[in-house]
Amino acid sequence: MRVSRCLQRLQDLRLLRCSWQTARVLQPEPHGPRAARSNPQQHRVVRGFHCSPVFAKDPRLPGRLVGEDDKKRQTSLVAHDDLFEQIAMGAKSKATFAKVIDVFNKRDIRRRGHVEFIYAALRKMPEFGVERDLGVYNRLLDVFPKEVFVPTNFIQRMFNHYPRQQECGVQLLEQMENYGITPNVETKVLLVQIFGEKSHPMRKYQRLMYWFPKFKHLNPFPVPQQLPEDPVDLARFSLTRIANDLDAKVTVHQLPCSDVTESGEEIHRPYILGIQSPGQRELLAKHDPSRPVFVEGPFPLWLRSTCVHYYVLRADPPLPQDQVEEAYDPERSFYFPLQLDFSLDRDVWDEEGFDVEDLDEGPVYAMCMAGRGDQATLGQWISDLQRDNPVLGRVPTLFRLDPGPQHLQGGGDEESEPRHRLHVETEEDQAVLDEEPRRGRGKL
Amino acid sequence: RTKLLTSTTRHRSTAVQLSISVTHMFFFAGGHQTCFSLFFSSQESKSFAVNMFKGQIATSQVFPFPKALNEEQEQFLRELVGPVSKFFEEVNDPAKNDALEKVEDHTMEGLKEMGAFGLQVPGDLGGLGLSNTQYARLVEIVGSHDLGVGITLGAHQSIGFKGILLFGNKAQKEKYLPKLATGENIAAFCLTEPASGSDAASIKTTAVLSPCGQYYTMNGSKIWISNGGLAEIFTVFAKTPVKDPNTGEVKDKITAFIVERSFGGVSHGPPEKKMGIKASNTAEVYFDNVRVPADCVLGEVGGGFKVAMNILNNGRFGMAAALSGTMKGVISKAVDHAANRTQFGNKIHTYGAIQEKVARMAMLHYVTESMAYMISGNMDSGAAEFQIEAAISKIFASEAAWTVTDESIQVMGGMGFMKDCGVERVMRDLRIFRIFEGTNDILRLFVALNGFQNAGNHLKSLQKALKNPIGNAGLLAGEITKRAKRFAGFSSGLTLQGSVHPELAQSGDLTVKAIEEFGAVIEELLVKHGKKIIDEQFVLKRVADCAIDLYAMVVVLSRASRSLSQGAASAQHEKMLCETWCLEAYDRILHDIKFLRSGQSKQTFKNMRAISAAMVENGGVVSPHPLGF
């Protein structure tokens, strides 16, 4: 009820606007705005022009407008791409995008080539930064002429009526879907006006409206649309995202800065951010000092289209003979059992021989992100960690660093900043035994 | 057949439950059979409480109501009851004991002369050699008059030297029991430490074997020891390094020792100031390099846990008996008042508000008394599994006594609040019973978890049987029928007919229905949580509540049935008590079960968790004052 009323109202509004536009385009027309405002009359006019080739050649239409455009118009997308380039003239924004649509709308009453135009617009949207703007999608839908593609008899309804247009509409909705934009009631009204109640785009719209509300907040750990710009903030965000312990503490070991040494050399100090949870600290304190710990990395972490890299401090899993099981002491509680002594199968015939969570990968003691992935930088992280984890002073530390993730940056867009690049001079897969004195030096 | 199974076992919860007559379930941990696992027996349990968790009824221990005394024992008991009652009425002055904060000397002497300090010590060792039932009867008298004296006696013989009775070797018994039985030596049970309430791992008292192997050196301190300032003989639990015979690893394990004050190095602190049971002595006991001869080890070295568990389990029934006496005492005062007090021209007992209170008091007392003698009777007839029942009786009795005393004071109004009336002291004395020897909250966990353990074993054995459905076809058939019936809402064929007196058939049916529902919900919970049920204390508490109510229903059914079949004078009165109790208990059980099954419970528990967390974070109430300051 509500929807239909809303639909009705929107329709009225649109017709009004439509009539204004038409009126402006058809300025020299004898039946001007006044005629257009007389609703049903004008309605029929708009409705008619696509069906009748005769009407299209109506001499009343000024040859000037159509003729000019005809020269330029090509059916290829390139023309429309050019249109975007021309009008935007470098400044690509929502406003210019809207302007392009306006220009197209005004250029031709018949909206000739609107399918190509919409395809081109869809492609151009990310460039203009409007790919997540529902309003823009609705405006784009508005480019379709209304009523024309609505099947009016059963034969039309039975066959794919105006397949190319319907496909284009679906494509538009699909792009919305890909960007996670939920359509609104205006979209619906438009679709009903353009394609009718049971068209393919309408079905697509219904599917979207069925699934999107279900999926919208499904991810309990959503990545924000806008990632922090500052690499330190980004690193902080990424590290807290990886660490599954809310008590884990992020430490800024070093902020990026530039120093000039005595010899006049400029030294750029990269940022180093580390994270460690109390549990990890505890584990590290229990680490057997005779066995080395490893600094490994870089490992990629994708945050939407941005890739950052992190390093871990880890150890090998304890040898089987060293594994001391914290046995449950049945003689612990005087009054009630602390553990029950049966294990039921999940289902009667289930076998549970495999546990996805209990893997022997060895403990991870800390993680960090740094502006540079060379050993000196990471060594500084380790020496800084030593303050909170004295055991590191007695444990040999091995650096097992990969050359770097350059190839990953190839596809990276404008966000491939130097911070993601690792210096090529990092030790290539060679593990250097870094003994205590060396770390001591690193600290100076 | 597999197809049939699949259809009936659509959910895991319908993992078919079988009555397997022999399930060989041994629960050994580290080669030692633990005390908990004593109850996880290797064969089908006879205990009613164990079986009700499986949705089964085992009547052998509850029907008919045990008659534990033979002619001779009964005669002996009759001879004792009179003088003991008289002694407490005429010699002992509870109010004075309370004011003095000690049992008067002449009372102590009198008790010793009567043999009250060695009730269960065998006759040839100088005691009275009473059975558990006889003991319960006498303790009931003590409890009805003076709980302070009751604690003094209980700490002495119910836990103090019970270890020697249960685990002592011949030499130890002969050496210590005669003097303990006469009351020449008083005993105390030393388990609790500042850092160790129910956690055996945090016991700090140590006993180290000397290089020569002749003696142990004991160091440490124990707190809140009843009779700590009076005792000569202590049962002390201390950690000793024990070598594991399998791995050769040296581990600290608990060992029980008999420690005499005369060994030297044993001292005690001043008597503690307490809320109630003031007449009993409670003090800290210190052990400073006490040389304990190796002969004084009670039970095995490293076997102290088992000793402690058994002492505690064996002593609990006495508490229910004593408290049923206490309830009887305060009820008589309240009823006396209700019968004589006139308001608005009527005796107050004619008003419904008072009648309900009196009736509820009577029911609670009836249940407690029945439980106490049911359990002592079971123990006397040699039952090995009474631990769940004993824990239930302790929980029920301590809470019932509290409620009854509270309501008695209410009936008596302002009069009850005055010291002269004597009920105020009882109230104070009673408070500790919900706390000591395992707080009621912890015992609830014990009840629920033991039940779950047994039910879990049962379910596990069914799952094993299902692995080979053809081989166990016969076994499975009955179980499928049972489940199908349960699913369709029919009775699964359990019945108490034949056990319960026909006049109580309705109450019997309610009990059976409640057991069926209870068994089903236990299974659902097991399947839902598995072993992790142990962390669901909100659930466990409610399960324990249901178990307690169920056991209480059966106990009163049994007792009222006996009275009816014997044609006792009070039979019709008991029938009313039984019927009323069963109706109300049934409602409570179903309410709890419904709650556990509903989604509401999850939300409620979540809320409570969050509220508690917020309070802890805030160090108290979180909400601001309604006035804003």
mmCIF file of N, CA and C in Angstrom, chain B residues 108 152 185-186 227-232 234 261 268 281:
data_model
loop_
_atom_site.group_PDB
_atom_site.id
_atom_site.type_symbol
_atom_site.label_atom_id
_atom_site.label_comp_id
_atom_site.label_asym_id
_atom_site.label_seq_id
_atom_site.Cartn_x
_atom_site.Cartn_y
_atom_site.Cartn_z
ATOM 1 N N MET B 108 30.127 -30.742 79.019
ATOM 2 C CA MET B 108 31.124 -31.557 78.331
ATOM 3 C C MET B 108 31.334 -32.859 79.088
ATOM 4 N N THR B 152 30.508 -29.236 67.966
ATOM 5 C CA THR B 152 31.623 -29.758 68.746
ATOM 6 C C THR B 152 31.687 -31.277 68.601
ATOM 7 N N ASN B 185 40.376 -37.487 74.617
ATOM 8 C CA ASN B 185 41.007 -36.689 73.568
ATOM 9 C C ASN B 185 39.911 -36.190 72.623
ATOM 10 N N ILE B 186 40.053 -34.944 72.218
ATOM 11 C CA ILE B 186 39.118 -34.406 71.235
ATOM 12 C C ILE B 186 39.840 -34.385 69.891
ATOM 13 N N ASN B 227 37.032 -27.184 66.844
ATOM 14 C CA ASN B 227 37.744 -27.868 67.926
ATOM 15 C C ASN B 227 39.247 -27.627 67.857
ATOM 16 N N GLY B 228 39.679 -26.681 67.018
ATOM 17 C CA GLY B 228 41.121 -26.443 66.855
ATOM 18 C C GLY B 228 41.801 -26.108 68.174
ATOM 19 N N GLY B 229 41.101 -25.438 69.063
ATOM 20 C CA GLY B 229 41.729 -25.064 70.323
ATOM 21 C C GLY B 229 41.618 -26.140 71.390
ATOM 22 N N LEU B 230 40.741 -27.122 71.164
ATOM 23 C CA LEU B 230 40.518 -28.140 72.192
ATOM 24 C C LEU B 230 41.205 -29.448 71.857
ATOM 25 N N ALA B 231 41.434 -29.650 70.564
ATOM 26 C CA ALA B 231 41.764 -31.001 70.112
ATOM 27 C C ALA B 231 43.157 -31.426 70.530
ATOM 28 N N GLU B 232 43.266 -32.733 70.705
ATOM 29 C CA GLU B 232 44.558 -33.355 70.978
ATOM 30 C C GLU B 232 45.011 -34.114 69.724
ATOM 31 N N PHE B 234 44.659 -34.530 65.603
ATOM 32 C CA PHE B 234 44.265 -33.806 64.387
ATOM 33 C C PHE B 234 44.385 -34.730 63.179
ATOM 34 N N ARG B 261 48.871 -33.467 69.373
ATOM 35 C CA ARG B 261 49.396 -32.202 69.869
ATOM 36 C C ARG B 261 50.709 -32.446 70.605
ATOM 37 N N HIS B 268 47.822 -23.276 68.492
ATOM 38 C CA HIS B 268 46.584 -22.778 67.900
ATOM 39 C C HIS B 268 46.378 -21.324 68.255
ATOM 40 N N ASN B 281 34.277 -24.388 69.417
ATOM 41 C CA ASN B 281 35.561 -23.704 69.343
ATOM 42 C C ASN B 281 36.068 -23.749 67.904
#
